[in-house]
PDB file of C-alpha atoms in Angstrom:
ATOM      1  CA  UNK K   1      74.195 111.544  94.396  1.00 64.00           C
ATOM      2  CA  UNK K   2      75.277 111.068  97.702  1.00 73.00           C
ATOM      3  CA  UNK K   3      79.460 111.451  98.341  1.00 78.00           C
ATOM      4  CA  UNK K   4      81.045 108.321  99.237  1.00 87.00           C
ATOM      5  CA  UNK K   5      84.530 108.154 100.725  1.00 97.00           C
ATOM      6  CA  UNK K   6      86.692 105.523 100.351  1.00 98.00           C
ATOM      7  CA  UNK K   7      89.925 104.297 102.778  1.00 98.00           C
ATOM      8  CA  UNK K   8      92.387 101.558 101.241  1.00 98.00           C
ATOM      9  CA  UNK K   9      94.896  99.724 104.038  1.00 98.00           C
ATOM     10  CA  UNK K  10      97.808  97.950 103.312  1.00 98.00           C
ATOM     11  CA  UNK K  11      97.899  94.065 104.171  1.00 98.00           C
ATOM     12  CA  UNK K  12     100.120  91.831 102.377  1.00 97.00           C
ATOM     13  CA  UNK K  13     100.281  88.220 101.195  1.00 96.00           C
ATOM     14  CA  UNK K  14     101.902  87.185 103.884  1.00 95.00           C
ATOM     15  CA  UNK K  15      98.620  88.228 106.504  1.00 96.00           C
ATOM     16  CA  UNK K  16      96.523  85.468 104.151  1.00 94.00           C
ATOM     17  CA  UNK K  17      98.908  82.627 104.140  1.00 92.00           C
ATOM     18  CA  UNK K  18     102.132  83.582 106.697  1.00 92.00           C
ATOM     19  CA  UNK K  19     105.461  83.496 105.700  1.00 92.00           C
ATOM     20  CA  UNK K  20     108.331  81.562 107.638  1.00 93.00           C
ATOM     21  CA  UNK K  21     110.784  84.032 109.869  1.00 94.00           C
ATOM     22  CA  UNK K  22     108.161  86.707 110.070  1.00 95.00           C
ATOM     23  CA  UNK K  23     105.857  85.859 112.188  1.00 96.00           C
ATOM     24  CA  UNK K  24     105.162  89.377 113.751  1.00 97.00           C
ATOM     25  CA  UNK K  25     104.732  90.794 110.132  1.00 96.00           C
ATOM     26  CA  UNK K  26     102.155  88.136 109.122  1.00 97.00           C
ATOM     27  CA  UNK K  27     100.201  88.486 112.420  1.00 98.00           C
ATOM     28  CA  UNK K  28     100.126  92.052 111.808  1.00 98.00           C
ATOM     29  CA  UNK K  29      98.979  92.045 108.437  1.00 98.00           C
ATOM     30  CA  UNK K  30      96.090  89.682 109.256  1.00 97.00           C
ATOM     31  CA  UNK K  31      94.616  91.951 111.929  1.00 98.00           C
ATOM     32  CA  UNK K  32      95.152  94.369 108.974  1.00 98.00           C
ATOM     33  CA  UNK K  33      92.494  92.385 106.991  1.00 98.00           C
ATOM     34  CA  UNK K  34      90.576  91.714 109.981  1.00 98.00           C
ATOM     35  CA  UNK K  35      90.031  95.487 110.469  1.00 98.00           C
ATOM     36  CA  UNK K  36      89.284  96.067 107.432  1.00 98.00           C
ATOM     37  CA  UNK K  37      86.428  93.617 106.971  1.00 98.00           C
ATOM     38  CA  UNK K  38      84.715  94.630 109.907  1.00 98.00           C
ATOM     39  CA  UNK K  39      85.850  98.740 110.127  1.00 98.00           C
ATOM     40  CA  UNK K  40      83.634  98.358 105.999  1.00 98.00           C
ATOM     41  CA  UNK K  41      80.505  96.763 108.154  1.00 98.00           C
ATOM     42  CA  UNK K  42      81.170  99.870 110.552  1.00 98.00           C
ATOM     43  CA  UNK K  43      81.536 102.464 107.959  1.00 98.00           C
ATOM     44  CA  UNK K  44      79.531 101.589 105.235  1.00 97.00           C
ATOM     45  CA  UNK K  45      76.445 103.094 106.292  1.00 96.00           C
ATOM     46  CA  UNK K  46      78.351 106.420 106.424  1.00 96.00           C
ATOM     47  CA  UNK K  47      79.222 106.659 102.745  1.00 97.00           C
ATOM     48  CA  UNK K  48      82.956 104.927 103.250  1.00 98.00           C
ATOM     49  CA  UNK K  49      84.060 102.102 101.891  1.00 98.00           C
ATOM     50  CA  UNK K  50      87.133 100.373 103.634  1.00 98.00           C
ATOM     51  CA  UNK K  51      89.092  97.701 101.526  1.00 98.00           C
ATOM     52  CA  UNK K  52      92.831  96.464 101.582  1.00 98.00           C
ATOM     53  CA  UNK K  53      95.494  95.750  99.045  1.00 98.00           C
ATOM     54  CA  UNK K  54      98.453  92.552  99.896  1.00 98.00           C
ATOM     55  CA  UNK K  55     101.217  93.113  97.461  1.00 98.00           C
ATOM     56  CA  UNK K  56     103.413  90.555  97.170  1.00 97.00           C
ATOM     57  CA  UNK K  57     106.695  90.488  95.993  1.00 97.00           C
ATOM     58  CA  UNK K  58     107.521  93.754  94.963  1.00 97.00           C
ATOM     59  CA  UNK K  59     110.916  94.987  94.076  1.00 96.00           C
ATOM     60  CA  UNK K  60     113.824  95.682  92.844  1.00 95.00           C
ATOM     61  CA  UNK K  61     114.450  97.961  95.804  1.00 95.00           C
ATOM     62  CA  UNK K  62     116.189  97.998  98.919  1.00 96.00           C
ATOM     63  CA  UNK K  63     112.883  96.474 100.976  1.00 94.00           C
ATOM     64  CA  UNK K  64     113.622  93.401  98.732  1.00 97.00           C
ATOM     65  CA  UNK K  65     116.923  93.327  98.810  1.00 97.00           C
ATOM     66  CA  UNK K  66     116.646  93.785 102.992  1.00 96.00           C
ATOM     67  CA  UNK K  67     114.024  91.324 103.375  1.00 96.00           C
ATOM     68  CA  UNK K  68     115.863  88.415 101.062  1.00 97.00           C
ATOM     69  CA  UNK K  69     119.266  89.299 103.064  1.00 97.00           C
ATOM     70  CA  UNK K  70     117.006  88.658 106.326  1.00 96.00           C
ATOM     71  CA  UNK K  71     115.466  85.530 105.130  1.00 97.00           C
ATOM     72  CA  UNK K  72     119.075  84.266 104.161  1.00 98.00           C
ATOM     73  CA  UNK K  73     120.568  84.621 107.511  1.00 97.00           C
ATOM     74  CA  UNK K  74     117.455  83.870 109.433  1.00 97.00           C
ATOM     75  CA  UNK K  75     118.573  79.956 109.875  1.00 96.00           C
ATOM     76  CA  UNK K  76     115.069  78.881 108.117  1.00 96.00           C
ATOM     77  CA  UNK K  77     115.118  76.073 106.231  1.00 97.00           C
ATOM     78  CA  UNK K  78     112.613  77.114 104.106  1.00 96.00           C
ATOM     79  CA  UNK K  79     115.138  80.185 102.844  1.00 97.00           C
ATOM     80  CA  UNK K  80     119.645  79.314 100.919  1.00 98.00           C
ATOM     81  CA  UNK K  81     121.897  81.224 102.836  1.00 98.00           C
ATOM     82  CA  UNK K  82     122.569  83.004  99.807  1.00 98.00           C
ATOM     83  CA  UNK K  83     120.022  86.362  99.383  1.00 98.00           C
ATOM     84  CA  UNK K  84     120.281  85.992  95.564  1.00 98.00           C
ATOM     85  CA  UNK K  85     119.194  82.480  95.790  1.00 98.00           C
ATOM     86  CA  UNK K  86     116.928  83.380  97.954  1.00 98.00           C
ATOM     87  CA  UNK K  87     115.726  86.011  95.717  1.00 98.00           C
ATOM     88  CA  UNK K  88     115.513  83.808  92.445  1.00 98.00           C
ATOM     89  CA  UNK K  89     113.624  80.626  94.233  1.00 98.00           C
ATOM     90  CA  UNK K  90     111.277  83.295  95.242  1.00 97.00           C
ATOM     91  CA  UNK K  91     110.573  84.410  92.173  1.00 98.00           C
ATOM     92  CA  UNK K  92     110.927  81.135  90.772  1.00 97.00           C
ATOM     93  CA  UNK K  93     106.923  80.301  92.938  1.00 95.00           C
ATOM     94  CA  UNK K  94     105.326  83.474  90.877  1.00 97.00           C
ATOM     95  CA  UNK K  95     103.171  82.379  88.188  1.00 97.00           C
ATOM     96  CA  UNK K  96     104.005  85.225  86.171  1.00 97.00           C
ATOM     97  CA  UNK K  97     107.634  84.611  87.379  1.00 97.00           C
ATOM     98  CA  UNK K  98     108.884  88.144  87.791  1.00 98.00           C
ATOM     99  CA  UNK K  99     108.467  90.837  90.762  1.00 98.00           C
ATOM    100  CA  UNK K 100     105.441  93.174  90.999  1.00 98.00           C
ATOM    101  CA  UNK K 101     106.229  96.942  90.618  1.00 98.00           C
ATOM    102  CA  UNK K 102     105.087  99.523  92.969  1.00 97.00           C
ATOM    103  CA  UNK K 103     103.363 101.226  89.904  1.00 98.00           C
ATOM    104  CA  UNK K 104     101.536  98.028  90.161  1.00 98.00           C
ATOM    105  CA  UNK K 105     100.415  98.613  93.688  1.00 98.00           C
ATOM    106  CA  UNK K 106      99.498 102.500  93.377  1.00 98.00           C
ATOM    107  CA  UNK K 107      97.206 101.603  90.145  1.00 98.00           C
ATOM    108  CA  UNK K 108      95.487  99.080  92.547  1.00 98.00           C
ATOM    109  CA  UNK K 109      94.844 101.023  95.295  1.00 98.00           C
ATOM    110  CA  UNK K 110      93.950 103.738  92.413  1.00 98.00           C
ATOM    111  CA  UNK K 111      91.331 101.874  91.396  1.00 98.00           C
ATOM    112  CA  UNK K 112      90.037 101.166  95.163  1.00 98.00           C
ATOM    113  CA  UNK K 113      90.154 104.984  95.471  1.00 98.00           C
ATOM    114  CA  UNK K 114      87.848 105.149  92.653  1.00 97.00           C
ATOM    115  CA  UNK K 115      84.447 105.763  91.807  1.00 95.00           C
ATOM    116  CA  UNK K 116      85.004 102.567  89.403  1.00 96.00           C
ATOM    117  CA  UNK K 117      84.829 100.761  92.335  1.00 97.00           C
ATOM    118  CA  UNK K 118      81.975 102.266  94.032  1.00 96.00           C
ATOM    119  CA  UNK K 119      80.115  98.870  94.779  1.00 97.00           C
ATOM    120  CA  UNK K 120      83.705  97.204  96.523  1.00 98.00           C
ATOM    121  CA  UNK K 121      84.251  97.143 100.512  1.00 98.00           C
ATOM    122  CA  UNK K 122      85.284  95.271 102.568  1.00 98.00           C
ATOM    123  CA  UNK K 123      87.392  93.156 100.424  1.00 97.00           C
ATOM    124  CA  UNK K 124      91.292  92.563  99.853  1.00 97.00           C
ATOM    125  CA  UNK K 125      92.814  93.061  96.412  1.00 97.00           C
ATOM    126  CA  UNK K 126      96.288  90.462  96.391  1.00 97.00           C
ATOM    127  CA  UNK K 127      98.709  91.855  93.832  1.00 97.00           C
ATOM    128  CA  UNK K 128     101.093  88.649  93.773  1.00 97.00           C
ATOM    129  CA  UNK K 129     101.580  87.534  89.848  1.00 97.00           C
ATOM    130  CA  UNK K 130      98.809  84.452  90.919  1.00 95.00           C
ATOM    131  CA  UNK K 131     101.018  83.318  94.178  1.00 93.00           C
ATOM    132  CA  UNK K 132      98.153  82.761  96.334  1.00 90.00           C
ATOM    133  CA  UNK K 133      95.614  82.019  93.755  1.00 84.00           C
ATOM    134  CA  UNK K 134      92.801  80.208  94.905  1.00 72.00           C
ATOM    135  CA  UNK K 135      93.799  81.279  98.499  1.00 67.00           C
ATOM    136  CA  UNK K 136      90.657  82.072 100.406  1.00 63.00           C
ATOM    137  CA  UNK K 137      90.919  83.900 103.991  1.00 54.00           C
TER     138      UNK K 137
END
């Protein structure tokens, strides 16, 4: 059996749908999942498979915390001015209404990394409690 080799890059929610007051960051992430789609046409005849992961979401932790602060005093009036209220209305548009863990993340890119998934490139694994479900990009 011939080795395959597998590369997982890290996109985000926010590259499929944007988010308000980061543009830069969601522009970025799309090219993310732009490179990845066609770097896996590229690659796949050499044995690698190239897919992405776009957490979501993920906390507690002091990129939450940062990014909820940011949103709060970004003048947006999608975002309170409070960063806890901020916080909770986020949470409050999950489906499974609480924050991802980074455990979360790792055991998806995990299973990327794996032989389990030896039949998956090119594709982008969203890791957002069902916050984009449906969402096609």
């Amino acid at each position: 059996k011939e080795r395959m080799y597998s590369i997982v890059n890290t996109a985000s929610v926010a590259g499929l749908r944007g988010t308000p007051a980061m543009v830069a960051y969601a522009s970025s992430k799309a090219a993310v999942l732009s490179m990845t789609v066609s770097t896996s046409k590229d690659l796949a005849p050499h044995g690698i498979r190239v897919n992405a992961v776009s957490p979501a979401l993920i906390g507690p932790g002091s990129m939450w915390d940062r990014q909820n602060e940011l949103h709060a005093q970004s003048g947006s009036p999608y975002f309170a001015t409070d960063p806890e209220v901020v916080a909770k209305n986020k949470i409050a548009g999950v489906p499974l209404k609480r924050l991802g863990t980074v455990t979360e993340v790792i055991q998806s890119v995990a299973f990327l990394l794996s032989d389990v998934s030896s039949y998956t490139t090119g594709t982008n694994l969203v890791i957002d409690g069902g916050m984009s479900s449906g969402l096609r990009c």
